[in-house]
Amino acid sequence: AKVVLGDIQEAEGAAVAEALGEHAVFLHCNVTREDDVAGLVAAAVDNFGALDVMYNNAGVVGAVGPIAETPLEEWQRTLDIHLNGSFLGCKHAARVMMGQGSGSIINMASTAGLLGGQGPHAYATCKHGMIGLTKNVAIELGKYGIRANCIAPGSMATTMVAQLISGDPNDIEGTKARLARFSPLNGRPGLAEDVANAALWLASDESGYTSGMTLTTDAGVTAGAGSANGGFDEYAPFIAEAGKRGLED
């Protein structure tokens, strides 16, 4: 694959692109800004001639706390990043893919979009909305040969979950050990690679007759295994990328 990566974490994004080699390009992209998202799509077409896959994966924990104490500006920022950012990704991917007559759009949902109690209020609202958006987009764009699907992970050993568990977004190994103890799959933690493999399948022609689906990577949590992943009942400042706290423009 030839890949265009977009993120607000420039050093990390550039390092990933460099590690992937000549077929990867990194651009600064704040998904709350439409021009940035449109520019990311344009870069894919300009550099590689087409846009076969759009994976809307930007996210933060966001607003945390009781509904009666959640600040509106933190609620709105969470929706801007998760839901509005994915809307913009779908919008600008569709403009290109409709002309091609093909494409796969993948949105990042969560078990918090399928069950209550799996995340903070704003986060859960976004993820429920993501699933609805994906279904609608799949129905509208199917006639153009475009598929749209969601991935809904549980708690995975990623920087975001590591920040919640240990306060250190880089403590991936410690997070794996902690998740393994509570995993429905007998000591097997959820890994970033599990989500990547799901995305790879949805991006590929091997899922060519699959659209409008929410694919879980949760070890059976949404089937009833384990209990709700709560712990968000006390207010805490907005949790942004890489464990940062507070709102920034």
mmCIF file of C-alpha atoms in Angstrom, residues 81-230:
data_model
loop_
_atom_site.group_PDB
_atom_site.id
_atom_site.type_symbol
_atom_site.label_atom_id
_atom_site.label_comp_id
_atom_site.label_asym_id
_atom_site.label_seq_id
_atom_site.Cartn_x
_atom_site.Cartn_y
_atom_site.Cartn_z
ATOM 1 C CA ILE A 81 -12.351 15.396 17.130
ATOM 2 C CA HIS A 82 -14.209 12.094 16.997
ATOM 3 C CA LEU A 83 -17.496 12.607 15.230
ATOM 4 C CA ASN A 84 -17.024 15.774 13.195
ATOM 5 C CA GLY A 85 -13.517 14.723 12.216
ATOM 6 C CA SER A 86 -14.807 11.413 10.875
ATOM 7 C CA PHE A 87 -17.657 13.190 9.097
ATOM 8 C CA LEU A 88 -15.086 15.359 7.309
ATOM 9 C CA GLY A 89 -13.039 12.302 6.423
ATOM 10 C CA CYS A 90 -16.095 10.574 4.953
ATOM 11 C CA LYS A 91 -17.123 13.729 3.106
ATOM 12 C CA HIS A 92 -13.840 14.380 1.362
ATOM 13 C CA ALA A 93 -13.096 10.717 0.707
ATOM 14 C CA ALA A 94 -16.518 10.371 -0.921
ATOM 15 C CA ARG A 95 -15.814 13.238 -3.330
ATOM 16 C CA VAL A 96 -12.866 11.319 -4.773
ATOM 17 C CA MET A 97 -14.202 7.782 -4.468
ATOM 18 C CA MET A 98 -17.500 8.576 -6.194
ATOM 19 C CA GLY A 99 -15.583 9.601 -9.290
ATOM 20 C CA GLN A 100 -13.477 6.429 -9.136
ATOM 21 C CA GLY A 101 -16.471 4.154 -8.639
ATOM 22 C CA SER A 102 -14.766 2.353 -5.759
ATOM 23 C CA GLY A 103 -13.338 2.767 -2.270
ATOM 24 C CA SER A 104 -13.402 1.587 1.328
ATOM 25 C CA ILE A 105 -14.129 3.979 4.202
ATOM 26 C CA ILE A 106 -13.263 2.729 7.685
ATOM 27 C CA ASN A 107 -14.327 4.574 10.833
ATOM 28 C CA MET A 108 -13.024 3.962 14.346
ATOM 29 C CA ALA A 109 -15.890 3.163 16.692
ATOM 30 C CA SER A 110 -15.544 1.409 20.052
ATOM 31 C CA THR A 111 -17.318 -0.993 22.349
ATOM 32 C CA ALA A 112 -18.470 2.304 23.922
ATOM 33 C CA GLY A 113 -20.579 2.735 20.782
ATOM 34 C CA LEU A 114 -22.325 -0.582 21.366
ATOM 35 C CA LEU A 115 -22.712 -0.734 25.156
ATOM 36 C CA GLY A 116 -23.292 1.779 27.917
ATOM 37 C CA GLY A 117 -20.698 2.194 30.635
ATOM 38 C CA GLN A 118 -17.688 1.563 28.389
ATOM 39 C CA GLY A 119 -16.418 5.148 28.357
ATOM 40 C CA PRO A 120 -17.127 8.764 29.337
ATOM 41 C CA HIS A 121 -20.391 10.370 28.182
ATOM 42 C CA ALA A 122 -19.005 12.399 25.287
ATOM 43 C CA TYR A 123 -16.810 9.551 24.076
ATOM 44 C CA ALA A 124 -19.702 7.073 24.153
ATOM 45 C CA THR A 125 -21.951 9.551 22.352
ATOM 46 C CA CYS A 126 -19.364 9.983 19.600
ATOM 47 C CA LYS A 127 -18.882 6.262 19.144
ATOM 48 C CA HIS A 128 -22.612 5.561 18.971
ATOM 49 C CA GLY A 129 -22.845 8.370 16.418
ATOM 50 C CA MET A 130 -19.934 6.908 14.464
ATOM 51 C CA ILE A 131 -21.798 3.655 13.958
ATOM 52 C CA GLY A 132 -24.903 5.495 12.762
ATOM 53 C CA LEU A 133 -22.883 7.684 10.420
ATOM 54 C CA THR A 134 -21.141 4.639 8.968
ATOM 55 C CA LYS A 135 -24.410 2.837 8.259
ATOM 56 C CA ASN A 136 -25.879 5.884 6.534
ATOM 57 C CA VAL A 137 -22.741 6.465 4.465
ATOM 58 C CA ALA A 138 -22.690 2.780 3.461
ATOM 59 C CA ILE A 139 -26.284 2.987 2.261
ATOM 60 C CA GLU A 140 -25.771 6.222 0.322
ATOM 61 C CA LEU A 141 -22.464 5.369 -1.325
ATOM 62 C CA GLY A 142 -23.046 1.705 -2.137
ATOM 63 C CA LYS A 143 -24.399 2.620 -5.559
ATOM 64 C CA TYR A 144 -20.988 4.124 -6.364
ATOM 65 C CA GLY A 145 -19.163 0.928 -5.432
ATOM 66 C CA ILE A 146 -17.992 2.404 -2.115
ATOM 67 C CA ARG A 147 -18.085 0.440 1.131
ATOM 68 C CA ALA A 148 -18.154 1.905 4.658
ATOM 69 C CA ASN A 149 -17.538 -0.038 7.855
ATOM 70 C CA CYS A 150 -16.591 0.476 11.521
ATOM 71 C CA ILE A 151 -14.124 -1.151 13.854
ATOM 72 C CA ALA A 152 -15.148 -1.317 17.519
ATOM 73 C CA PRO A 153 -12.210 -2.212 19.795
ATOM 74 C CA GLY A 154 -12.372 -2.838 23.497
ATOM 75 C CA SER A 155 -9.556 -1.738 25.793
ATOM 76 C CA MET A 156 -6.379 -2.228 23.755
ATOM 77 C CA ALA A 157 -2.706 -1.775 24.632
ATOM 78 C CA THR A 158 -2.375 1.649 23.031
ATOM 79 C CA THR A 159 -1.026 4.975 24.234
ATOM 80 C CA MET A 160 -4.522 6.252 25.022
ATOM 81 C CA VAL A 161 -5.362 3.290 27.233
ATOM 82 C CA ALA A 162 -1.884 3.318 28.795
ATOM 83 C CA GLN A 163 -2.456 6.917 29.864
ATOM 84 C CA LEU A 164 -5.681 5.909 31.607
ATOM 85 C CA ILE A 165 -4.214 2.854 33.298
ATOM 86 C CA SER A 166 -0.792 4.050 34.433
ATOM 87 C CA GLY A 167 -0.661 7.776 33.675
ATOM 88 C CA ASP A 168 2.136 7.108 31.176
ATOM 89 C CA PRO A 169 1.093 6.899 27.499
ATOM 90 C CA ASN A 170 4.346 5.113 26.673
ATOM 91 C CA ASP A 171 3.852 2.282 29.168
ATOM 92 C CA ILE A 172 2.619 -0.198 26.580
ATOM 93 C CA GLU A 173 4.192 -3.261 28.191
ATOM 94 C CA GLY A 174 2.703 -2.459 31.576
ATOM 95 C CA THR A 175 -0.664 -1.894 29.914
ATOM 96 C CA LYS A 176 -0.462 -5.264 28.176
ATOM 97 C CA ALA A 177 0.190 -6.956 31.518
ATOM 98 C CA ARG A 178 -2.724 -5.161 33.184
ATOM 99 C CA LEU A 179 -5.149 -5.891 30.349
ATOM 100 C CA ALA A 180 -4.074 -9.528 30.220
ATOM 101 C CA ARG A 181 -5.205 -10.023 33.827
ATOM 102 C CA PHE A 182 -8.756 -8.957 32.987
ATOM 103 C CA SER A 183 -9.039 -10.300 29.449
ATOM 104 C CA PRO A 184 -11.944 -12.629 28.598
ATOM 105 C CA LEU A 185 -9.434 -14.546 26.444
ATOM 106 C CA ASN A 186 -7.372 -16.196 29.177
ATOM 107 C CA GLY A 187 -4.520 -13.756 29.608
ATOM 108 C CA ARG A 188 -4.494 -12.439 26.039
ATOM 109 C CA PRO A 189 -4.483 -8.599 25.946
ATOM 110 C CA GLY A 190 -5.874 -6.634 23.041
ATOM 111 C CA LEU A 191 -3.117 -5.216 20.835
ATOM 112 C CA ALA A 192 -2.897 -2.351 18.364
ATOM 113 C CA GLU A 193 -2.071 -5.009 15.763
ATOM 114 C CA ASP A 194 -5.497 -6.584 16.321
ATOM 115 C CA VAL A 195 -7.153 -3.362 15.213
ATOM 116 C CA ALA A 196 -4.682 -2.969 12.348
ATOM 117 C CA ASN A 197 -5.518 -6.455 11.083
ATOM 118 C CA ALA A 198 -9.231 -5.659 11.189
ATOM 119 C CA ALA A 199 -8.588 -2.455 9.237
ATOM 120 C CA LEU A 200 -6.463 -4.335 6.724
ATOM 121 C CA TRP A 201 -9.293 -6.792 6.056
ATOM 122 C CA LEU A 202 -11.876 -4.023 5.668
ATOM 123 C CA ALA A 203 -9.513 -2.115 3.376
ATOM 124 C CA SER A 204 -8.874 -5.110 1.152
ATOM 125 C CA ASP A 205 -10.920 -6.764 -1.579
ATOM 126 C CA GLU A 206 -11.273 -9.761 0.736
ATOM 127 C CA SER A 207 -14.115 -7.849 2.428
ATOM 128 C CA GLY A 208 -15.500 -6.745 -0.925
ATOM 129 C CA TYR A 209 -19.121 -7.660 -0.111
ATOM 130 C CA THR A 210 -19.078 -6.238 3.425
ATOM 131 C CA SER A 211 -20.539 -2.794 4.077
ATOM 132 C CA GLY A 212 -22.341 -1.065 6.936
ATOM 133 C CA MET A 213 -20.842 -3.470 9.484
ATOM 134 C CA THR A 214 -19.336 -2.838 12.905
ATOM 135 C CA LEU A 215 -16.466 -5.292 13.388
ATOM 136 C CA THR A 216 -15.542 -5.794 17.041
ATOM 137 C CA THR A 217 -12.050 -6.515 18.338
ATOM 138 C CA ASP A 218 -13.035 -6.981 21.975
ATOM 139 C CA ALA A 219 -12.491 -10.637 22.970
ATOM 140 C CA GLY A 220 -16.259 -11.051 23.297
ATOM 141 C CA VAL A 221 -16.987 -8.135 25.633
ATOM 142 C CA THR A 222 -19.992 -6.979 23.591
ATOM 143 C CA ALA A 223 -21.222 -10.570 23.520
ATOM 144 C CA GLY A 224 -21.440 -10.441 27.314
ATOM 145 C CA ALA A 225 -17.975 -11.372 28.540
ATOM 146 C CA GLY A 226 -16.592 -9.362 31.480
ATOM 147 C CA SER A 227 -18.129 -6.235 32.933
ATOM 148 C CA ALA A 228 -18.452 -2.596 31.884
ATOM 149 C CA ASN A 229 -15.228 -0.621 31.795
ATOM 150 C CA GLY A 230 -16.281 2.229 34.044
#
